[in-house]
Tab-separated table of C-alpha atoms and ligand atoms in Angstrom:
chain	number	residue	atom	x	y	z
A	15	MET	CA	114.709	60.465	116.277
A	16	ASP	CA	114.085	62.831	119.148
A	17	ILE	CA	110.978	61.367	120.787
A	18	PRO	CA	109.801	63.474	123.735
A	19	GLN	CA	109.192	61.902	127.113
A	20	TRP	CA	105.621	61.762	128.347
A	21	PRO	CA	104.050	63.277	130.439
A	22	ILE	CA	105.082	66.843	129.702
A	23	ALA	CA	104.718	69.526	132.394
A	24	GLY	CA	106.171	72.964	132.973
A	25	GLU	CA	106.041	76.118	135.042
A	26	ARG	CA	102.234	76.449	134.681
A	27	GLU	CA	101.619	73.090	136.404
A	28	ALA	CA	104.214	74.003	139.067
A	29	GLU	CA	102.642	77.416	139.712
A	30	LEU	CA	99.121	76.000	140.138
A	31	LEU	CA	100.463	73.240	142.390
A	32	ARG	CA	102.195	75.862	144.547
A	33	GLN	CA	98.871	77.693	144.911
A	34	VAL	CA	97.219	74.535	146.205
A	35	LEU	CA	100.093	73.773	148.558
A	36	ALA	CA	99.857	77.280	149.981
A	37	SER	CA	96.132	76.823	150.638
A	38	ASP	CA	94.391	74.956	153.443
A	39	ARG	CA	92.372	72.763	151.061
A	40	TRP	CA	94.345	70.091	149.259
A	41	GLY	CA	91.339	67.824	148.825
A	42	GLY	CA	88.342	67.755	146.521
A	43	PHE	CA	86.726	70.985	147.716
A	44	HIS	CA	89.374	73.442	146.536
A	45	PRO	CA	87.942	75.819	143.887
A	46	PHE	CA	90.369	74.348	141.306
A	47	VAL	CA	88.310	71.136	141.223
A	48	THR	CA	85.117	72.967	140.248
A	49	GLN	CA	87.060	75.188	137.862
A	50	PHE	CA	88.568	72.192	136.104
A	51	GLU	CA	85.229	70.377	135.865
A	52	ARG	CA	83.615	73.481	134.357
A	53	GLU	CA	86.444	74.109	131.885
A	54	PHE	CA	86.780	70.488	130.761
A	55	ALA	CA	83.009	69.998	130.364
A	56	ALA	CA	82.784	73.191	128.275
A	57	PHE	CA	85.756	72.046	126.176
A	58	GLN	CA	83.898	68.816	125.391
A	59	HIS	CA	80.649	70.747	124.624
A	60	CYS	CA	78.983	69.385	127.756
A	61	ALA	CA	76.902	71.060	130.436
A	62	HIS	CA	78.266	68.927	133.285
A	63	GLY	CA	81.533	67.358	134.378
A	64	VAL	CA	82.032	65.201	137.471
A	65	SER	CA	85.670	64.460	138.221
A	66	ALA	CA	86.641	61.154	139.822
A	67	LEU	CA	89.554	58.911	140.730
A	68	ASN	CA	89.984	57.474	137.230
A	69	GLY	CA	88.311	56.592	133.945
A	70	THR	CA	87.246	53.196	135.265
A	71	VAL	CA	85.017	54.407	138.086
A	72	THR	CA	83.484	57.027	135.790
A	73	LEU	CA	82.244	54.165	133.565
A	74	GLU	CA	80.944	52.271	136.591
A	75	MET	CA	79.168	55.377	137.902
A	76	ALA	CA	77.554	56.048	134.509
A	77	LEU	CA	76.085	52.536	134.457
A	78	GLU	CA	75.009	52.682	138.105
A	79	ALA	CA	73.384	56.091	137.660
A	80	MET	CA	71.465	54.704	134.668
A	81	GLY	CA	70.100	51.955	136.914
A	82	ILE	CA	71.880	49.202	134.992
A	83	GLY	CA	72.585	46.012	136.928
A	84	GLN	CA	71.553	42.377	137.420
A	85	GLY	CA	69.714	40.886	134.436
A	86	ASP	CA	70.812	43.657	132.049
A	87	GLU	CA	73.114	43.383	129.047
A	88	VAL	CA	75.545	46.005	127.765
A	89	ILE	CA	77.195	45.737	124.347
A	90	VAL	CA	80.968	46.221	124.445
A	91	PRO	CA	83.578	46.037	121.658
A	92	ALA	CA	85.884	43.017	121.931
A	93	ILE	CA	88.870	45.344	121.563
A	94	SER	CA	89.385	47.919	124.317
A	95	PHE	CA	91.059	48.290	127.674
A	96	ILE	CA	89.562	45.915	130.258
A	97	SER	CA	87.663	48.670	132.155
A	98	THR	CA	85.118	49.043	129.361
A	99	ALA	CA	83.938	45.514	130.146
A	100	THR	CA	84.656	45.220	133.866
A	101	ALA	CA	82.585	48.339	134.548
A	102	VAL	CA	79.613	46.392	133.185
A	103	SER	CA	80.441	43.288	135.248
A	104	ARG	CA	81.031	45.275	138.423
A	105	VAL	CA	77.507	46.733	138.350
A	106	GLY	CA	76.195	43.151	137.962
A	107	ALA	CA	75.240	43.337	134.267
A	108	LEU	CA	76.405	41.081	131.428
A	109	PRO	CA	78.975	42.374	128.911
A	110	VAL	CA	78.134	41.238	125.379
A	111	PHE	CA	81.259	41.331	123.228
A	112	VAL	CA	80.887	42.311	119.577
A	113	ASP	CA	83.352	42.749	116.756
A	114	ILE	CA	85.108	45.884	115.556
A	115	GLU	CA	85.441	47.212	112.002
A	116	PRO	CA	88.547	46.044	110.119
A	117	HIS	CA	90.387	49.324	109.667
A	118	THR	CA	88.787	51.973	111.894
A	119	PHE	CA	89.265	49.639	114.916
A	120	GLN	CA	85.895	50.956	116.197
A	121	ILE	CA	82.887	48.932	117.378
A	122	ASP	CA	80.965	47.716	114.309
A	123	PRO	CA	77.437	49.199	114.526
A	124	ALA	CA	76.020	46.343	112.412
A	125	ARG	CA	77.488	43.751	114.815
A	126	ALA	CA	76.099	45.767	117.750
A	127	ALA	CA	72.640	45.821	116.110
A	128	ALA	CA	72.767	42.045	115.626
A	129	ALA	CA	73.563	41.556	119.336
A	130	LEU	CA	70.586	43.549	120.674
A	131	THR	CA	68.108	41.663	122.857
A	132	PRO	CA	65.205	42.859	125.023
A	133	ARG	CA	67.724	42.927	127.905
A	134	THR	CA	70.157	45.334	126.200
A	135	ARG	CA	70.355	48.515	128.274
A	136	ALA	CA	73.303	50.316	126.691
A	137	VAL	CA	76.149	50.240	124.181
A	138	MET	CA	79.719	51.218	125.055
A	139	ALA	CA	81.094	53.344	122.220
A	140	VAL	CA	84.854	53.256	122.755
A	141	HIS	CA	86.528	55.927	120.624
A	142	PHE	CA	89.503	53.693	120.057
A	143	GLY	CA	92.888	55.326	119.516
A	144	GLY	CA	91.417	58.848	119.462
A	145	PRO	CA	88.936	59.079	116.559
A	146	VAL	CA	85.266	58.968	117.513
A	147	ALA	CA	83.362	55.755	116.674
A	148	ASP	CA	80.486	55.958	114.172
A	149	MET	CA	78.093	57.852	116.431
A	150	ASP	CA	75.491	58.401	113.681
A	151	ARG	CA	74.861	54.686	113.422
A	152	LEU	CA	75.381	53.880	117.104
A	153	LEU	CA	72.835	56.493	118.169
A	154	GLN	CA	70.314	54.883	115.810
A	155	LEU	CA	70.457	51.533	117.629
A	156	GLY	CA	67.646	52.633	119.931
A	157	VAL	CA	69.515	52.018	123.212
A	158	PRO	CA	71.488	54.554	125.273
A	159	VAL	CA	75.102	55.028	124.195
A	160	ILE	CA	77.852	55.560	126.776
A	161	GLU	CA	80.970	57.070	125.228
A	162	ASP	CA	84.196	55.615	126.580
A	163	ALA	CA	86.276	58.602	125.537
A	164	ALA	CA	89.405	57.674	127.497
A	165	HIS	CA	91.454	58.257	124.308
A	166	SER	CA	89.536	61.239	122.954
A	167	HIS	CA	90.084	64.545	124.766
A	168	GLY	CA	89.057	67.096	122.134
A	169	SER	CA	88.102	64.565	119.437
A	170	GLU	CA	85.045	65.372	117.339
A	171	TRP	CA	82.357	63.664	115.295
A	172	SER	CA	80.874	66.038	112.705
A	173	GLY	CA	81.843	69.013	114.874
A	174	LYS	CA	80.416	67.547	118.092
A	175	ARG	CA	82.912	66.752	120.803
A	176	ALA	CA	83.444	63.302	122.312
A	177	GLY	CA	81.379	62.772	125.433
A	178	SER	CA	78.621	65.168	124.354
A	179	MET	CA	76.584	62.864	122.105
A	180	GLY	CA	75.756	59.833	124.224
A	181	VAL	CA	74.054	59.712	127.608
A	182	ALA	CA	77.464	60.193	129.222
A	183	GLY	CA	81.129	60.422	128.310
A	184	SER	CA	83.963	58.942	130.343
A	185	PHE	CA	87.511	60.327	130.169
A	186	SER	CA	90.728	59.093	131.759
A	187	PHE	CA	93.676	61.178	132.932
A	188	GLN	CA	95.922	58.173	133.610
A	189	ASN	CA	99.639	58.649	132.926
A	190	SER	CA	99.647	57.709	129.218
A	191	LYS	CA	96.603	59.771	128.236
A	192	VAL	CA	96.890	62.950	126.152
A	193	MET	CA	96.345	65.040	129.273
A	194	THR	CA	97.173	63.597	132.644
A	195	ALA	CA	97.531	64.035	136.365
A	196	GLY	CA	99.060	60.581	136.747
A	197	GLU	CA	95.587	59.280	137.565
A	198	GLY	CA	92.135	60.810	137.294
A	199	GLY	CA	88.933	60.767	135.322
A	200	ILE	CA	85.840	62.785	134.528
A	201	LEU	CA	82.320	61.949	133.511
A	202	THR	CA	80.653	64.389	131.125
A	203	SER	CA	76.963	64.683	130.355
A	204	ASN	CA	74.294	67.021	129.104
A	205	ASP	CA	71.727	65.337	131.359
A	206	SER	CA	71.526	67.293	134.644
A	207	GLU	CA	69.726	64.555	136.539
A	208	LEU	CA	72.237	61.902	135.513
A	209	ALA	CA	75.111	64.229	136.444
A	210	ASP	CA	73.542	64.854	139.870
A	211	ARG	CA	73.193	61.112	140.478
A	212	VAL	CA	76.816	60.549	139.482
A	213	ARG	CA	77.977	63.409	141.717
A	214	ALA	CA	76.072	61.850	144.619
A	215	ILE	CA	77.816	58.501	144.060
A	216	ALA	CA	81.244	60.159	143.922
A	217	ASN	CA	80.564	62.369	146.935
A	218	GLN	CA	79.186	60.076	149.638
A	219	GLY	CA	75.528	60.339	148.672
A	220	ARG	CA	75.378	64.055	149.429
A	221	ARG	CA	72.970	66.410	147.635
A	222	LYS	CA	74.063	69.555	145.837
A	223	ASP	CA	72.911	71.966	148.533
A	224	GLY	CA	72.555	69.426	151.334
A	225	ALA	CA	74.308	69.607	154.679
A	226	TRP	CA	77.750	67.989	155.048
A	227	PHE	CA	76.584	65.133	157.273
A	228	ASN	CA	73.379	64.417	155.338
A	229	HIS	CA	73.688	61.441	153.004
A	230	TYR	CA	70.658	60.627	150.865
A	231	THR	CA	71.809	57.814	148.621
A	232	LEU	CA	74.431	55.085	148.767
A	233	GLY	CA	77.623	56.787	147.667
A	234	THR	CA	81.331	56.539	148.191
A	235	ASN	CA	84.363	58.824	147.929
A	236	TYR	CA	85.727	59.015	144.381
A	237	ARG	CA	86.828	62.668	144.585
A	238	ILE	CA	90.097	63.844	143.025
A	239	THR	CA	92.475	66.064	144.972
A	240	ALA	CA	93.126	69.744	144.328
A	241	LEU	CA	96.679	68.741	143.359
A	242	GLN	CA	95.288	66.690	140.471
A	243	ALA	CA	92.909	69.491	139.477
A	244	ALA	CA	95.789	71.991	139.444
A	245	VAL	CA	97.785	69.807	137.062
A	246	LEU	CA	94.724	69.119	134.899
A	247	ILE	CA	93.882	72.818	134.493
A	248	ALA	CA	97.370	73.334	133.091
A	249	GLN	CA	97.232	70.161	130.979
A	250	LEU	CA	93.949	71.268	129.401
A	251	GLU	CA	95.638	74.518	128.389
A	252	ARG	CA	98.350	72.496	126.608
A	253	LEU	CA	95.980	70.055	124.925
A	254	PRO	CA	94.851	71.999	121.814
A	255	GLU	CA	98.452	72.667	120.753
A	256	HIS	CA	99.458	69.047	121.437
A	257	ASN	CA	96.438	67.755	119.487
A	258	ARG	CA	97.367	70.058	116.590
A	259	LEU	CA	101.004	68.953	116.622
A	260	ARG	CA	100.120	65.255	116.753
A	261	GLU	CA	97.689	65.711	113.853
A	262	ALA	CA	100.300	67.546	111.741
A	263	ASN	CA	102.895	64.817	112.306
A	264	ALA	CA	100.390	61.973	111.914
A	265	SER	CA	99.280	63.457	108.564
A	266	ILE	CA	102.877	63.397	107.320
A	267	ILE	CA	103.307	59.787	108.410
A	268	ARG	CA	99.969	58.704	106.911
A	269	ARG	CA	100.886	60.325	103.599
A	270	GLU	CA	104.404	58.888	103.478
A	271	LEU	CA	103.328	55.375	104.399
A	272	GLU	CA	100.247	55.255	102.157
A	273	ALA	CA	101.992	53.270	99.446
A	274	VAL	CA	103.804	50.758	101.665
A	275	PRO	CA	102.517	47.336	100.553
A	276	GLY	CA	100.749	45.384	103.280
A	277	LEU	CA	100.684	48.231	105.814
A	278	THR	CA	97.334	49.838	106.614
A	279	LEU	CA	97.160	52.624	109.156
A	280	GLN	CA	93.888	53.276	111.025
A	281	THR	CA	91.199	54.584	108.672
A	282	ILE	CA	89.918	57.951	109.875
A	283	ARG	CA	86.370	58.743	108.741
A	284	PRO	CA	85.836	62.333	107.503
A	285	GLU	CA	83.393	62.952	110.401
A	286	ALA	CA	86.150	61.952	112.875
A	287	ARG	CA	89.013	63.886	111.294
A	288	ILE	CA	89.552	66.106	114.349
A	289	GLN	CA	91.010	63.744	116.910
A	290	THR	CA	93.789	63.263	119.442
A	291	ASN	CA	95.925	60.618	117.676
A	292	TYR	CA	96.307	58.976	121.086
A	293	LEU	CA	97.479	55.819	119.318
A	294	LEU	CA	98.940	55.634	115.826
A	295	LEU	CA	97.420	52.277	114.906
A	296	GLY	CA	98.172	49.997	111.997
A	297	ARG	CA	97.799	46.474	110.657
A	298	ILE	CA	100.355	44.368	108.800
A	299	ASP	CA	99.425	41.953	106.025
A	300	ALA	CA	102.506	39.721	106.371
A	301	ALA	CA	102.237	38.231	102.861
A	302	LYS	CA	102.343	41.671	101.225
A	303	PHE	CA	104.555	43.458	103.751
A	304	GLY	CA	107.164	40.699	103.735
A	305	MET	CA	107.325	40.117	107.486
A	306	SER	CA	104.950	39.377	110.312
A	307	ARG	CA	103.647	41.935	112.782
A	308	ASP	CA	105.909	40.429	115.454
A	309	ALA	CA	108.983	40.683	113.226
A	310	PHE	CA	108.033	44.286	112.378
A	311	HIS	CA	107.651	45.034	116.072
A	312	ARG	CA	111.116	43.614	116.768
A	313	ALA	CA	112.642	45.623	113.919
A	314	ILE	CA	111.033	48.921	114.923
A	315	THR	CA	111.914	48.401	118.587
A	316	ALA	CA	115.530	47.748	117.577
A	317	GLU	CA	115.473	51.258	116.037
A	318	GLY	CA	114.622	52.650	119.487
A	319	ILE	CA	111.040	53.545	118.584
A	320	PRO	CA	108.384	52.723	121.186
A	321	CYS	CA	105.752	50.408	119.705
A	322	THR	CA	103.197	47.987	121.186
A	323	PRO	CA	102.192	44.779	119.367
A	324	PHE	CA	98.489	45.441	120.132
A	325	TYR	CA	96.630	43.704	122.972
A	326	PRO	CA	97.694	40.101	123.601
A	327	HIS	CA	94.055	38.980	123.456
A	328	THR	CA	90.507	40.135	122.894
A	329	LEU	CA	88.725	41.240	126.062
A	330	TYR	CA	86.767	37.972	126.220
A	331	ASN	CA	89.976	35.942	126.040
A	332	ASN	CA	91.267	37.424	129.275
A	333	PRO	CA	91.316	34.782	132.016
A	334	LEU	CA	88.559	36.760	133.750
A	335	TYR	CA	86.050	36.272	130.924
A	336	ARG	CA	87.268	32.861	129.807
A	337	ALA	CA	85.756	31.753	133.090
A	338	GLY	CA	82.329	33.070	131.944
A	339	GLY	CA	80.166	35.985	132.953
A	340	CYS	CA	79.793	37.353	129.431
A	341	ARG	CA	78.300	36.616	126.014
A	342	VAL	CA	80.571	36.537	122.986
A	343	GLU	CA	79.335	37.239	119.477
A	344	PRO	CA	81.535	36.192	116.530
A	345	CYS	CA	84.578	38.510	116.438
A	346	PRO	CA	86.795	37.499	113.474
A	347	VAL	CA	88.157	41.015	112.920
A	348	SER	CA	89.129	41.454	116.565
A	349	GLU	CA	90.847	38.054	116.513
A	350	ALA	CA	92.755	39.013	113.352
A	351	CYS	CA	93.882	42.324	114.886
A	352	ILE	CA	95.362	40.480	117.868
A	353	ALA	CA	97.732	38.795	115.409
A	354	ASP	CA	98.486	41.608	112.979
A	355	ALA	CA	97.923	45.050	114.557
A	356	PHE	CA	100.273	47.391	116.428
A	357	TRP	CA	100.364	50.915	117.752
A	358	PHE	CA	102.820	53.699	118.345
A	359	PRO	CA	102.155	55.775	121.490
A	360	HIS	CA	101.233	59.405	120.937
A	361	ARG	CA	104.573	60.769	122.098
A	362	VAL	CA	106.135	59.673	118.790
A	363	LEU	CA	103.940	62.408	117.262
A	364	LEU	CA	105.103	65.171	119.594
A	365	GLY	CA	108.469	65.742	117.927
A	366	SER	CA	109.269	67.862	114.886
A	367	GLU	CA	108.212	67.423	111.260
A	368	THR	CA	111.720	66.010	110.663
A	369	ASP	CA	111.116	63.380	113.346
A	370	ALA	CA	107.822	62.410	111.672
A	371	ARG	CA	109.619	62.017	108.322
A	372	GLU	CA	112.352	60.008	110.018
A	373	LEU	CA	109.808	57.616	111.531
A	374	SER	CA	108.210	57.152	108.092
A	375	GLY	CA	111.658	56.578	106.587
A	376	ILE	CA	112.490	53.885	109.144
A	377	VAL	CA	109.204	52.050	108.465
A	378	GLN	CA	109.785	52.320	104.698
A	379	ARG	CA	113.314	51.002	105.108
A	380	ILE	CA	112.144	48.023	107.188
A	381	SER	CA	109.441	47.296	104.629
A	382	SER	CA	111.736	47.456	101.584
A	383	SER	CA	114.540	45.508	103.289
A	384	CYS	CA	112.290	42.507	103.785
A	385	ARG	CA	111.189	42.542	100.130
A	386	GLN	CA	114.759	42.656	98.725
A	387	PRO	CA	115.440	39.585	96.578
A	388	SER	CA	117.798	37.252	98.422
A	389	LEU	CA	121.459	37.709	97.484
A	390	ALA	CA	122.134	34.028	97.980
N	12	PLP	C1	89.411	52.688	126.507
N	12	PLP	C2	89.706	52.875	127.963
N	12	PLP	N1	88.698	52.921	128.823
N	12	PLP	C3	88.894	53.095	130.149
N	12	PLP	C4	90.160	53.225	130.656
N	12	PLP	C5	90.342	53.320	132.146
N	12	PLP	O1	90.926	54.494	132.560
N	12	PLP	P1	91.748	54.567	133.939
N	12	PLP	O2	93.073	53.934	133.700
N	12	PLP	O3	91.825	56.039	134.200
N	12	PLP	O4	90.951	53.861	134.960
N	12	PLP	C6	91.255	53.200	129.802
N	12	PLP	C7	92.613	53.375	130.356
N	12	PLP	O5	93.622	53.009	129.900
N	12	PLP	C8	91.040	53.011	128.407
N	12	PLP	O6	92.064	52.948	127.541
């Protein structure tokens, strides 16, 4: 298989970088930064975009700008990257871990509803792997929803783009993400006042039209550089074609692997059909598949295909949260996924149709080889 390297860049990134290098503003006040914020926010159907160092501080700023802190609770899925939870802890609030759904891998709205208390101030809707979580049901919970859309640049829920439905959306441009500047993040929102508060945090407590040395609120410096913005403008131009290509190849793989016993790829709800395919996720039922997830991972890795045997533990089983500072609701599905789920990174979907068929063929071959009757 010819699996492309990631990240992918070309002459467009180089040309925009040269323009920045030739200018006298390499920092956060080059026009490219504003241009990128405007273009990305519009792409996600949002009125505002505030760029920042990464997709961790954007989550922290969203919570801080919402006034969430000591004594508050925020509901978080037990399966995500650590930032979804640490953002809550770092503003002084309590993460409340709830289970995910068995095959969408998304936060289970019924489990979130059961975890609500008078102290609940928000729910973190992580759009895990690319498809948007069930926003219809999450928005009905009666508490603000923050979309952790780190995997979901261009993903949709019933035609609405990720980051445009909740109070705020948080995107990451870290190296593995479907568009990247190595590091970076952006917060999107349709709430002007929230966006202004977030901008003030990221830009030293300044006001939109305030003087340079006037600082009105407690802020810091989370600004990205013009070099990052230059790369991100070019990466956003590439994204629609990459999303289309990943979807075309993922569809082939989903179709070809549908009948493999004991293998279930991530269920994509019809509302979430347009999505990035950031992770091609699956679960292995060892009894039906004929080998464990770990054995499958070894076999697929031996074929030279990049694959990750899921997270090694739920968020609450990280040493950080084993020491306390959280509430844990029953999470049997999350626990099961730790043992039986895996993902392929999105670059396996950026090859040709032939590569997609070859990947399916390798998985089919591994699956049938372990169900062959013993020759002994
Ligand atoms: C779901 C999720 N949220 C937040 C983040 C944090 O983004 P960053 O690495 O840009 O801080 C990540 C990054 O991997 C992520 O996967």
